[in-house]
Amino acid sequence: MKHSSPLPPGSARFTDRFLAPRIARNRAVTIPSAVRKCEETGRFAAFDLKWKPGMPDKPHIYWDSDVAKVLEGMANMLAYEPDAGLEKQADELIDRIVAAQQPDGYLNTYFTVVEPEKRWQSLFDCHELYCAGHLTEAAVAYFEATGKRKFLDAMCRYIDYIAQVFGRGENQIHGYPGHEELELALIRLYRVTGEKRYLDLCSYFIEERGREPSYFHKENPLVNLWNLQAEKTVRQMTEVTGHAVRAMYLYCGMTDLALETDDKELLAVCERLWQNFISKRMYITGGAGSNHWGETFTHDYDLPNTQGYSESCASIGLCFWAMRLLNGTGKSCYADILEQTLFNGALSGLSSSGDKFFYSNQLEVTSSMYEVGHYSRHRQPWFDTSCCPTSYCRFLGQLSRFCFSESSDGVDIHIPVAAEVKSRCGFAFGIESDYPWDGKVKITVKSDGSYRLGIRVPGWCRDPQIRVNGEAVQQITSCTVIARQWHKGDTVWCDFPMSVELCRCSNMVYGNAGKVALKRGPVIYAFEECDNGRPLSRLLIDPAGEFTVEKSEIDGIFFASVKGAALEESFEDTGKLYFSGEASFAAKTFTAVPYALWGNRGGTDMSVWMREKH
């Protein structure tokens, strides 16, 4: 069933002016910033197991996962570009982590020094298996990047211990992760070791989830199973539910398991959940999860703009899920959503400077908005719950996995950003483009041989053109395959014309009634106070007006802004809150910037959905 594999970080060198600066800044700024915060808050020191009651920096139940994600980020950057200093830093951190492992293989700082008597007693809420998952992913990534086995061997010991504790045996715990993540990590461990017991453990955790009587209700009769994706078995699921990040990680694990075991029924469940999500519960930016209470999905078409949640980790998780479905099925529709999420909701949580973060990503922000919990008008350098900053550490170093896939006979280009690519099958080529700001793409082959080149045609493109050595390709499909004998210097030209479009929304989403969103190619645009004044609600976009595109940059990141015609609504100032009277309108030119880059130039107010002139 498996179609292809994501291209690993070491197989592509990005040369574009949008993603490449982000990757470089991940090494220079984002990871070092996270390392400092982990040191300052005691996250690293927790692995020394020296904490005692009354001491500061009491370990938290999810601290291990933050450290693991920073370490996975280091591993991905080492795979992308060797760095002796970074590798030494990672080795020292690994020594610290492995030294905390208990004689039975257990590895968790909180339940070793804070509540050792409560090991495995609160699976629904205490993140033990979640932390094990992130540690496992970091160990796999580090082994793949460096070939060093110390961390990997330690995690194999830990997972072997978990396999003894959990299962359907008489003396085993019949539980499963409260916060999913270990499931997909087990598949990664299985793929790198070839040990089927890790695949079997993943299968147990996924298939046991939601069975009656509920294991979580044994722990706490009042626990909300819906929030935990445990109200029914996975094969009965028809809607994306509960905590959005947990859901995305579960669906990743389900998809992986379906592909590894050729389980067509389980894959059909994943595709059914996907369809529910993209057709009724996804923000136009690729945001996932509309409610801050429990960080959850709610119901169909509940997509508020000012109070929407769209956690950064959830959009990153969506990229991981889309990547799995894309590689497992070969269907370009998954790449369309992957691209839309990557260039919008997945990157909006990170500042252009690389060291400040949004936890939630609303589609409308005003200066009067309450900053409560993780709602913020400005990106922050860190959070008490810092899953999002550390997620960016590991996300940015593996962008090649989302843009390209490889198989034994060739490469698929899903997102044609400028890069130098060399796959493990030997096919090498360079891409020149200003994508996603320009749809003109030149591919130059750099190796001789018979290979298959797959080129995804974006779903938003109306009139695509592809030429090989000047000759037009006649059969252009959503995934155009060119299989031939290639020679160094062969060229493939792609033209994916981009035009500014006004997107409208189902009238089932009440908050978007009478409004439009601006889209060009895969990029969603935002209107900011610093360009258009405030309140933004006074502007009406003229659909008949002409749009112009201007190239710009911020902090070395290249982008395209859009200008167009609007009407500015005003009323006679009566000093009253409510009044009768006619509005007057004046012509105005608006400026919109990519949603992923809003909030980097000062000001507060921002909106994606704007009123439309009728």
Coordinates of C-alpha atoms in Angstrom, one line a residue:
M1 CA 0.0 0.0 0.0
K2 CA 2.9 2.4 0.8
H3 CA 3.5 4.8 -2.1
S4 CA 6.7 6.7 -1.2
S5 CA 8.7 8.1 1.7
P6 CA 9.3 11.6 2.9
L7 CA 12.6 13.0 1.8
P8 CA 14.9 13.1 4.9
P9 CA 16.5 16.4 6.0
G10 CA 20.0 15.5 4.6
S11 CA 18.7 15.0 1.1
A12 CA 17.6 18.6 0.3
R13 CA 19.3 21.9 0.7
F14 CA 16.8 24.8 0.6
T15 CA 18.0 27.8 -1.4
D16 CA 14.7 29.8 -1.5
R17 CA 14.1 33.1 0.2
F18 CA 11.2 32.1 2.5
L19 CA 11.9 28.7 4.0
A20 CA 15.7 28.7 3.9
P21 CA 16.0 31.7 6.2
R22 CA 13.7 30.0 8.6
I23 CA 15.8 26.9 8.6
A24 CA 19.0 28.8 9.1
R25 CA 17.4 30.8 11.9
N26 CA 16.3 27.6 13.5
R27 CA 19.9 26.6 14.0
A28 CA 21.1 30.1 14.9
V29 CA 18.2 31.4 17.0
T30 CA 15.2 29.2 17.7
I31 CA 17.1 26.1 19.0
P32 CA 19.6 28.2 21.1
S33 CA 16.7 30.2 22.5
A34 CA 14.9 27.0 23.5
V35 CA 18.1 25.6 25.0
R36 CA 18.5 28.7 27.2
K37 CA 14.9 28.5 28.4
C38 CA 15.2 24.8 29.2
E39 CA 18.3 25.6 31.2
E40 CA 16.7 28.6 33.0
T41 CA 13.5 26.8 33.9
G42 CA 15.2 23.6 35.1
R43 CA 14.0 21.4 32.3
F44 CA 17.5 20.1 31.6
A45 CA 18.5 19.9 35.3
A46 CA 15.5 17.7 35.9
F47 CA 17.3 14.8 34.3
D48 CA 19.9 15.0 37.0
L49 CA 17.2 13.7 39.4
K50 CA 18.4 16.0 42.2
W51 CA 15.1 17.7 42.9
K52 CA 13.7 17.4 46.5
P53 CA 10.5 18.9 48.0
G54 CA 11.0 22.5 48.8
M55 CA 13.5 23.1 46.1
P56 CA 12.8 25.5 43.1
D57 CA 12.1 24.3 39.6
K58 CA 9.9 21.4 40.5
P59 CA 9.8 19.1 37.4
H60 CA 6.5 19.1 35.6
I61 CA 4.7 16.1 34.0
Y62 CA 5.5 17.2 30.4
W63 CA 9.0 18.8 30.8
D64 CA 10.6 15.7 29.3
S65 CA 8.8 16.2 26.1
D66 CA 10.0 19.8 25.7
V67 CA 13.6 18.6 26.1
A68 CA 13.0 15.8 23.7
K69 CA 11.7 18.1 21.0
V70 CA 14.7 20.4 21.3
L71 CA 16.9 17.4 21.0
E72 CA 15.0 16.2 17.9
G73 CA 15.4 19.6 16.5
M74 CA 19.2 19.4 17.0
A75 CA 19.2 16.0 15.3
N76 CA 17.2 17.3 12.3
M77 CA 19.6 20.2 11.9
L78 CA 22.6 17.9 12.1
A79 CA 21.1 15.8 9.3
Y80 CA 20.5 18.9 7.3
E81 CA 24.0 20.3 7.9
P82 CA 26.7 18.7 10.1
D83 CA 27.9 20.9 13.0
A84 CA 30.5 19.6 15.4
G85 CA 29.5 22.1 18.1
L86 CA 25.9 21.3 17.9
E87 CA 26.6 17.6 17.9
K88 CA 28.8 17.9 21.1
Q89 CA 26.0 19.8 22.8
A90 CA 23.5 17.1 21.8
D91 CA 25.8 14.3 23.0
E92 CA 26.1 16.0 26.4
L93 CA 22.4 16.3 26.7
I94 CA 21.9 12.7 25.7
D95 CA 24.4 11.6 28.4
R96 CA 22.3 13.5 30.9
I97 CA 19.0 12.0 29.8
V98 CA 20.3 8.4 29.6
A99 CA 21.9 8.7 33.1
A100 CA 18.3 9.3 34.4
Q101 CA 17.1 5.9 33.2
Q102 CA 16.1 3.5 36.0
P103 CA 17.4 -0.1 36.2
D104 CA 14.1 -1.4 34.9
G105 CA 14.3 0.9 31.8
Y106 CA 11.8 3.5 33.0
L107 CA 12.7 7.1 32.0
N108 CA 10.6 9.9 33.3
T109 CA 11.9 12.7 35.5
Y110 CA 8.6 13.7 37.2
F111 CA 7.6 10.2 38.3
T112 CA 11.1 9.4 39.3
V113 CA 11.6 12.3 41.7
V114 CA 8.3 13.9 42.4
E115 CA 5.7 11.2 42.6
P116 CA 7.4 7.8 42.2
E117 CA 4.6 6.0 43.9
K118 CA 2.2 7.1 41.2
R119 CA 3.9 5.6 38.1
W120 CA 1.3 4.7 35.5
Q121 CA -1.6 5.6 37.7
S122 CA -3.0 8.6 35.8
L123 CA -2.6 7.8 32.1
F124 CA -5.4 10.0 30.9
D125 CA -3.8 13.2 32.2
C126 CA -0.2 12.8 33.2
H127 CA 1.7 12.5 29.9
E128 CA 4.0 9.6 30.8
L129 CA 3.5 7.8 27.5
Y130 CA 3.4 11.1 25.7
C131 CA 6.9 12.0 27.0
A132 CA 8.1 8.5 26.1
G133 CA 6.9 9.1 22.6
H134 CA 8.8 12.4 22.1
L135 CA 11.9 10.9 23.7
T136 CA 11.6 8.0 21.2
E137 CA 11.2 10.3 18.2
A138 CA 14.3 12.2 19.3
A139 CA 16.3 9.0 19.7
V140 CA 15.4 7.8 16.3
A141 CA 16.1 11.2 14.7
Y142 CA 19.5 11.4 16.4
F143 CA 20.4 7.9 15.2
E144 CA 19.4 8.7 11.7
A145 CA 21.4 11.9 11.7
T146 CA 24.6 10.6 13.4
G147 CA 24.5 6.8 13.5
K148 CA 25.1 7.0 17.2
R149 CA 23.1 4.3 19.1
K150 CA 23.4 5.4 22.8
F151 CA 20.1 7.2 23.0
L152 CA 18.3 4.8 20.6
D153 CA 19.4 1.8 22.7
A154 CA 18.2 3.5 25.9
M155 CA 14.8 4.1 24.4
C156 CA 14.5 0.6 23.1
R157 CA 15.1 -0.5 26.7
Y158 CA 12.3 1.9 27.8
I159 CA 9.9 0.8 25.2
D160 CA 10.6 -2.9 25.9
Y161 CA 9.7 -2.2 29.6
I162 CA 6.5 -0.4 28.5
A163 CA 5.6 -3.5 26.4
Q164 CA 5.9 -5.6 29.5
V165 CA 3.7 -3.2 31.5
F166 CA 0.9 -2.7 28.9
G167 CA -1.1 -5.2 26.9
R168 CA -4.0 -7.5 27.2
G169 CA -2.3 -10.0 29.4
E170 CA -3.7 -10.9 32.8
N171 CA -0.9 -9.1 34.7
Q172 CA -0.7 -6.1 32.4
I173 CA -2.2 -2.7 32.4
H174 CA -5.0 -2.5 29.8
G175 CA -4.5 1.2 29.3
Y176 CA -3.2 3.4 26.5
P177 CA -1.8 7.0 26.1
G178 CA -4.0 9.9 27.3
H179 CA -2.1 12.3 25.2
E180 CA -1.3 10.4 22.0
E181 CA 2.2 10.6 20.5
L182 CA 3.8 7.3 21.4
E183 CA 1.8 5.5 18.7
L184 CA 3.5 7.3 15.8
A185 CA 6.9 7.2 17.6
L186 CA 6.6 3.4 17.8
I187 CA 6.2 3.2 14.1
R188 CA 9.4 5.3 13.6
L189 CA 11.2 3.0 16.1
Y190 CA 9.9 -0.1 14.2
R191 CA 11.1 1.3 10.9
V192 CA 14.6 2.1 12.1
T193 CA 15.1 -1.2 14.1
G194 CA 12.9 -3.6 12.1
E195 CA 11.7 -5.0 15.5
K196 CA 8.1 -6.1 15.0
R197 CA 7.3 -5.9 18.7
Y198 CA 7.3 -2.1 18.4
L199 CA 4.7 -2.4 15.6
D200 CA 2.7 -4.7 17.7
L201 CA 2.7 -2.4 20.7
C202 CA 1.5 0.5 18.5
S203 CA -1.3 -1.7 17.2
Y204 CA -2.3 -2.6 20.8
F205 CA -2.4 1.1 21.9
I206 CA -4.5 2.1 18.9
E207 CA -6.9 -0.8 18.9
E208 CA -7.4 -0.8 22.7
R209 CA -8.3 2.9 22.6
G210 CA -12.0 3.5 23.3
R211 CA -12.9 -0.1 24.3
E212 CA -15.5 -0.7 27.0
P213 CA -15.2 -0.7 29.9
S214 CA -13.2 2.5 29.6
Y215 CA -9.7 2.3 31.2
F216 CA -9.7 6.0 31.7
H217 CA -13.0 5.8 33.7
K218 CA -11.3 3.4 36.0
E219 CA -8.7 6.1 36.7
N220 CA -11.3 8.9 37.0
P221 CA -15.1 8.3 36.5
L222 CA -15.5 11.9 35.5
V223 CA -12.9 12.1 32.8
N224 CA -14.1 13.5 29.4
L225 CA -13.5 10.6 27.0
W226 CA -14.5 12.8 24.0
N227 CA -11.6 15.2 24.8
L228 CA -9.2 12.2 24.7
Q229 CA -10.5 10.6 21.5
A230 CA -11.6 7.6 23.7
E231 CA -15.4 7.7 23.5
K232 CA -15.4 5.0 20.9
T233 CA -12.9 2.7 19.2
V234 CA -10.8 4.2 16.4
R235 CA -12.6 2.1 13.7
Q236 CA -15.9 3.6 14.8
M237 CA -14.7 7.2 14.5
T238 CA -16.5 9.5 11.9
E239 CA -15.6 13.0 13.2
V240 CA -12.4 14.7 14.4
T241 CA -13.0 15.2 18.1
G242 CA -11.5 16.5 21.3
H243 CA -8.0 18.0 22.0
A244 CA -6.7 19.0 18.6
V245 CA -3.1 18.1 19.0
R246 CA -3.8 14.8 20.6
A247 CA -6.2 14.1 17.7
M248 CA -3.6 14.9 15.0
Y249 CA -1.0 12.7 16.7
L250 CA -3.5 9.8 17.0
Y251 CA -4.5 10.1 13.3
C252 CA -0.8 10.1 12.4
G253 CA -0.3 6.9 14.3
M254 CA -3.4 5.3 12.8
T255 CA -2.3 6.2 9.3
D256 CA 1.2 4.8 9.9
L257 CA -0.3 1.6 11.3
A258 CA -2.7 1.2 8.4
L259 CA 0.1 1.7 5.8
E260 CA 2.6 -0.7 7.6
T261 CA 0.0 -3.5 8.0
D262 CA -1.9 -2.9 4.7
D263 CA -5.0 -2.3 6.7
K264 CA -7.4 -0.8 4.1
E265 CA -10.2 -0.5 6.6
L266 CA -8.2 1.6 9.0
L267 CA -6.9 3.8 6.2
A268 CA -10.5 4.4 5.1
V269 CA -11.2 5.5 8.7
C270 CA -8.3 8.0 8.4
E271 CA -9.6 9.3 5.1
R272 CA -13.1 9.6 6.5
L273 CA -11.8 11.7 9.5
W274 CA -9.7 13.8 7.1
Q275 CA -12.8 14.6 5.0
N276 CA -14.8 15.6 8.1
F277 CA -11.9 17.9 9.1
I278 CA -11.2 19.7 5.9
S279 CA -14.9 20.1 4.9
K280 CA -16.3 21.2 8.3
R281 CA -13.7 21.9 11.0
M282 CA -10.6 23.4 9.4
Y283 CA -9.7 27.1 9.4
I284 CA -8.7 28.5 6.0
T285 CA -5.2 28.9 7.4
G286 CA -4.9 25.2 8.2
G287 CA -5.8 25.9 11.8
A288 CA -7.1 23.0 13.9
G289 CA -9.2 23.3 17.1
S290 CA -11.7 26.1 17.6
N291 CA -12.2 26.1 21.4
H292 CA -9.7 27.2 24.1
W293 CA -11.5 25.1 26.7
G294 CA -9.7 21.9 26.4
E295 CA -7.9 23.1 23.2
T296 CA -10.5 21.1 21.3
F297 CA -12.6 20.7 18.2
T298 CA -16.2 21.4 18.9
H299 CA -18.8 20.8 16.2
D300 CA -19.2 21.2 12.5
Y301 CA -18.8 24.8 11.2
D302 CA -17.8 26.2 14.6
L303 CA -14.9 28.3 13.4
P304 CA -14.9 31.6 15.3
N305 CA -12.2 34.1 14.4
T306 CA -11.5 36.1 17.5
Q307 CA -11.9 33.2 19.9
G308 CA -10.6 30.5 17.7
Y309 CA -7.7 28.5 19.1
S310 CA -5.7 26.9 16.3
E311 CA -2.8 25.9 18.4
S312 CA 0.6 26.0 16.6
C313 CA 1.3 22.4 17.6
A314 CA -2.1 21.4 16.0
S315 CA -1.2 22.9 12.6
I316 CA 2.2 21.3 12.8
G317 CA 0.5 18.0 13.6
L318 CA -1.8 18.5 10.6
C319 CA 1.3 18.8 8.4
F320 CA 2.6 15.5 9.8
W321 CA -0.8 13.8 9.2
A322 CA -1.1 15.2 5.6
M323 CA 2.4 14.1 4.9
R324 CA 1.5 10.5 5.9
L325 CA -1.7 10.4 3.9
L326 CA 0.1 11.9 0.9
N327 CA 2.9 9.4 0.9
G328 CA 0.6 6.5 1.6
T329 CA -2.0 7.2 -1.1
G330 CA -0.2 9.4 -3.6
K331 CA -3.3 11.6 -3.8
S332 CA -2.4 15.3 -4.4
C333 CA -5.4 16.5 -2.4
Y334 CA -3.4 15.9 0.7
A335 CA -0.5 18.0 -0.6
D336 CA -2.9 20.8 -1.3
I337 CA -3.9 21.0 2.4
L338 CA -0.3 20.3 3.5
E339 CA 0.9 23.3 1.5
Q340 CA -1.9 25.5 2.6
T341 CA -1.2 24.7 6.3
L342 CA 2.6 25.0 5.9
F343 CA 2.6 28.4 4.4
N344 CA 0.0 29.8 6.7
G345 CA -1.1 28.4 10.1
A346 CA 2.0 26.3 10.7
L347 CA 4.4 29.2 10.4
S348 CA 2.3 32.0 11.8
G349 CA 3.2 30.9 15.3
L350 CA 6.8 31.8 14.8
S351 CA 8.2 35.3 14.7
S352 CA 10.4 36.4 11.7
S353 CA 13.2 36.8 14.3
G354 CA 12.8 33.1 15.2
D355 CA 12.6 33.6 19.0
K356 CA 9.0 34.5 19.8
F357 CA 5.9 32.4 19.5
F358 CA 2.1 32.3 19.3
Y359 CA 0.5 29.4 21.2
S360 CA -2.9 30.1 19.6
N361 CA -3.4 31.6 16.1
Q362 CA -6.6 33.5 15.8
L363 CA -7.8 34.9 12.5
E364 CA -8.9 38.2 14.0
V365 CA -7.2 40.2 16.7
T366 CA -8.1 43.6 18.2
S367 CA -6.5 45.8 20.7
S368 CA -9.5 45.3 23.0
M369 CA -9.0 41.5 23.0
Y370 CA -8.5 39.9 26.4
E371 CA -5.1 38.3 26.8
V372 CA -6.2 35.2 28.7
G373 CA -4.4 31.9 29.0
H374 CA -2.7 31.3 25.7
Y375 CA -4.6 34.1 23.8
S376 CA -2.1 36.8 23.1
R377 CA -1.9 39.8 20.8
H378 CA 1.8 39.5 20.5
R379 CA 4.2 36.5 20.2
Q380 CA 5.9 35.5 23.4
P381 CA 9.4 34.3 24.1
W382 CA 8.3 31.3 26.1
F383 CA 5.3 29.8 28.0
D384 CA 4.9 27.7 31.1
T385 CA 3.5 25.1 28.8
S386 CA 6.1 25.5 26.0
C387 CA 5.1 22.7 23.6
C388 CA 4.8 25.2 20.7
P389 CA 8.2 26.8 20.9
T390 CA 9.9 23.4 21.1
S391 CA 7.7 22.0 18.3
Y392 CA 9.2 24.6 16.0
C393 CA 12.7 23.4 16.9
R394 CA 11.9 20.0 15.5
F395 CA 9.6 21.1 12.7
L396 CA 11.8 23.5 10.8
G397 CA 14.7 21.1 10.3
Q398 CA 12.6 18.6 8.5
L399 CA 10.8 20.7 6.0
S400 CA 12.2 18.5 3.2
R401 CA 9.8 15.8 4.4
F402 CA 6.8 18.0 3.5
C403 CA 8.1 19.3 0.1
F404 CA 9.5 16.1 -1.4
S405 CA 9.0 12.3 -1.4
E406 CA 11.3 9.6 -2.7
S407 CA 10.9 6.0 -3.9
S408 CA 13.1 3.4 -5.3
D409 CA 12.8 4.8 -8.8
G410 CA 12.5 8.6 -8.4
V411 CA 11.3 11.7 -6.6
D412 CA 8.0 13.5 -6.2
I413 CA 7.9 17.3 -5.9
H414 CA 5.0 18.4 -3.8
I415 CA 6.0 21.9 -3.0
P416 CA 8.5 23.3 -5.6
V417 CA 10.5 25.7 -3.4
A418 CA 14.1 26.4 -4.5
A419 CA 16.4 23.6 -3.4
E420 CA 19.1 21.3 -4.3
V421 CA 17.8 17.7 -4.1
K422 CA 19.6 14.4 -4.1
S423 CA 17.6 11.3 -3.3
R424 CA 18.8 8.0 -2.0
C425 CA 18.0 6.4 -5.4
G426 CA 20.6 8.7 -7.0
F427 CA 18.3 11.1 -8.8
A428 CA 19.6 14.7 -8.3
F429 CA 18.3 18.0 -9.5
G430 CA 18.1 21.7 -8.6
I431 CA 15.0 23.8 -8.3
E432 CA 15.0 27.5 -9.1
S433 CA 11.8 29.4 -8.0
D434 CA 10.4 32.1 -5.9
Y435 CA 7.6 29.8 -4.8
P436 CA 5.1 30.4 -3.1
W437 CA 5.2 34.0 -4.4
D438 CA 5.7 33.1 -8.0
G439 CA 4.5 30.0 -9.9
K440 CA 7.4 29.8 -12.4
V441 CA 9.6 26.9 -11.6
K442 CA 12.8 25.6 -13.3
I443 CA 14.1 22.1 -12.5
T444 CA 17.6 21.3 -13.8
V445 CA 18.6 17.6 -13.7
K446 CA 22.1 16.9 -12.2
S447 CA 22.4 13.1 -12.7
D448 CA 22.2 10.7 -15.5
G449 CA 19.8 7.8 -15.3
S450 CA 16.3 6.4 -15.7
Y451 CA 14.1 8.0 -13.0
R452 CA 10.6 9.0 -12.4
L453 CA 9.9 12.6 -11.6
G454 CA 6.5 13.4 -10.1
I455 CA 5.3 17.0 -10.2
R456 CA 2.2 17.9 -8.2
V457 CA 0.0 20.5 -9.9
P458 CA -1.5 22.6 -7.1
G459 CA -5.2 22.4 -6.8
W460 CA -5.5 26.2 -6.8
C461 CA -3.8 26.4 -10.3
R462 CA -6.2 27.0 -13.2
D463 CA -3.9 26.8 -16.3
P464 CA -0.7 24.8 -15.5
Q465 CA 2.0 24.3 -18.1
I466 CA 5.0 21.9 -17.9
R467 CA 7.7 21.6 -20.5
V468 CA 10.6 19.1 -20.7
N469 CA 13.6 20.5 -22.6
G470 CA 11.2 23.0 -24.2
E471 CA 8.7 20.4 -25.3
A472 CA 5.2 20.8 -23.8
V473 CA 3.9 17.9 -21.6
Q474 CA 0.4 17.1 -23.0
Q475 CA -1.0 15.0 -20.2
I476 CA -1.0 17.2 -17.2
T477 CA -2.7 15.8 -14.1
S478 CA -2.8 16.7 -10.4
C479 CA 0.3 14.6 -10.1
T480 CA 2.1 14.6 -13.4
V481 CA 4.7 11.8 -13.8
I482 CA 7.6 12.1 -16.2
A483 CA 9.5 8.8 -16.4
R484 CA 12.4 8.8 -18.8
Q485 CA 16.1 8.6 -19.3
W486 CA 17.5 11.8 -17.8
H487 CA 20.8 13.5 -18.6
K488 CA 22.7 16.2 -16.8
G489 CA 21.4 19.5 -17.9
D490 CA 17.9 18.4 -18.8
T491 CA 15.4 21.0 -17.8
V492 CA 11.8 21.0 -16.7
W493 CA 9.9 24.3 -16.7
C494 CA 6.7 24.6 -14.8
D495 CA 4.3 27.5 -14.9
F496 CA 1.6 27.6 -12.2
P497 CA 0.0 31.0 -12.7
M498 CA -1.0 32.8 -9.5
S499 CA -3.8 35.3 -9.3
V500 CA -5.4 37.0 -6.3
E501 CA -8.7 35.3 -5.4
L502 CA -11.4 36.3 -3.0
C503 CA -12.4 33.3 -1.0
R504 CA -15.8 32.9 0.5
C505 CA -17.1 30.7 3.2
S506 CA -20.1 28.4 3.8
N507 CA -22.9 30.4 5.3
M508 CA -22.9 27.8 8.1
V509 CA -20.0 29.7 9.6
Y510 CA -21.9 32.6 10.9
G511 CA -18.9 34.8 11.7
N512 CA -17.8 34.9 8.1
A513 CA -21.2 35.8 6.5
G514 CA -20.7 38.7 4.1
K515 CA -17.0 38.5 4.3
V516 CA -14.1 37.4 2.0
A517 CA -10.5 36.3 2.6
L518 CA -7.7 37.1 0.2
K519 CA -5.7 34.2 -1.3
R520 CA -2.9 34.1 -3.8
G521 CA -1.5 30.7 -4.7
P522 CA -1.4 28.7 -1.4
V523 CA -1.0 31.9 0.7
I524 CA -3.7 33.4 2.8
Y525 CA -3.4 37.1 3.5
A526 CA -4.1 39.2 6.6
F527 CA -5.0 42.8 7.0
E528 CA -3.1 44.7 9.7
E529 CA -3.6 47.9 11.5
C530 CA -0.1 49.2 10.7
D531 CA -1.0 49.2 7.0
N532 CA -4.7 50.0 7.0
G533 CA -5.5 51.8 10.3
R534 CA -8.2 50.8 12.7
P535 CA -10.8 49.6 13.1
L536 CA -10.4 47.2 10.3
S537 CA -14.1 46.6 10.3
R538 CA -14.7 49.9 8.6
L539 CA -13.2 48.6 5.3
L540 CA -15.2 46.8 2.6
I541 CA -13.2 45.0 -0.1
D542 CA -14.2 45.8 -3.6
P543 CA -14.3 42.5 -5.6
A544 CA -14.3 44.4 -8.9
G545 CA -11.1 46.3 -8.1
E546 CA -7.7 45.4 -9.4
F547 CA -5.0 43.8 -7.3
T548 CA -1.3 44.5 -7.5
V549 CA 1.5 42.4 -6.0
E550 CA 4.6 43.9 -4.4
K551 CA 7.7 42.1 -3.3
S552 CA 9.1 42.9 0.1
E553 CA 11.1 41.3 3.0
I554 CA 11.3 41.3 6.7
D555 CA 14.2 40.1 8.8
G556 CA 15.7 38.6 5.6
I557 CA 12.5 36.7 4.8
F558 CA 11.2 37.4 1.3
F559 CA 7.4 37.7 0.7
A560 CA 4.8 39.3 -1.6
S561 CA 2.1 41.7 -0.3
V562 CA -1.1 42.5 -2.1
K563 CA -2.7 45.9 -2.6
G564 CA -6.3 46.4 -3.8
A565 CA -9.4 48.6 -3.8
A566 CA -11.6 49.1 -0.8
L567 CA -14.3 51.4 0.5
E568 CA -13.9 53.1 3.9
E569 CA -17.2 53.3 5.7
S570 CA -17.9 56.2 8.0
F571 CA -20.8 57.8 9.9
E572 CA -21.5 61.2 11.2
D573 CA -20.1 61.4 14.7
T574 CA -23.0 61.7 17.0
G575 CA -21.2 60.6 20.1
K576 CA -23.7 57.8 20.5
L577 CA -23.2 54.0 20.5
Y578 CA -26.4 53.3 18.6
F579 CA -27.9 55.7 16.0
S580 CA -29.8 55.9 12.8
G581 CA -28.3 57.4 9.7
E582 CA -26.7 56.6 6.4
A583 CA -23.1 55.6 5.9
S584 CA -20.8 57.4 3.6
F585 CA -18.0 55.7 1.7
A586 CA -14.6 56.8 0.5
A587 CA -12.2 55.0 -1.9
K588 CA -9.2 53.6 -0.2
T589 CA -6.3 51.3 -1.2
F590 CA -5.7 48.4 1.2
T591 CA -2.5 46.4 1.8
A592 CA -2.5 42.8 2.9
V593 CA 0.4 40.7 4.0
P594 CA 0.9 36.9 4.3
Y595 CA -0.9 35.6 7.4
A596 CA 2.2 33.7 8.4
L597 CA 4.1 37.0 8.8
W598 CA 1.5 39.2 10.5
G599 CA 2.5 40.8 13.8
N600 CA 6.2 41.3 13.0
R601 CA 6.0 45.1 12.3
G602 CA 4.2 46.5 15.3
G603 CA 0.5 47.3 15.8
T604 CA -2.2 45.0 17.1
D605 CA -5.3 44.7 15.0
M606 CA -5.4 42.0 12.4
S607 CA -8.1 40.2 10.4
V608 CA -8.2 37.6 7.7
W609 CA -11.9 37.8 6.9
M610 CA -13.0 41.2 5.7
R611 CA -16.4 42.7 4.7
E612 CA -17.2 42.6 1.0
K613 CA -18.7 45.5 -1.0
H614 CA -22.0 44.5 -2.7

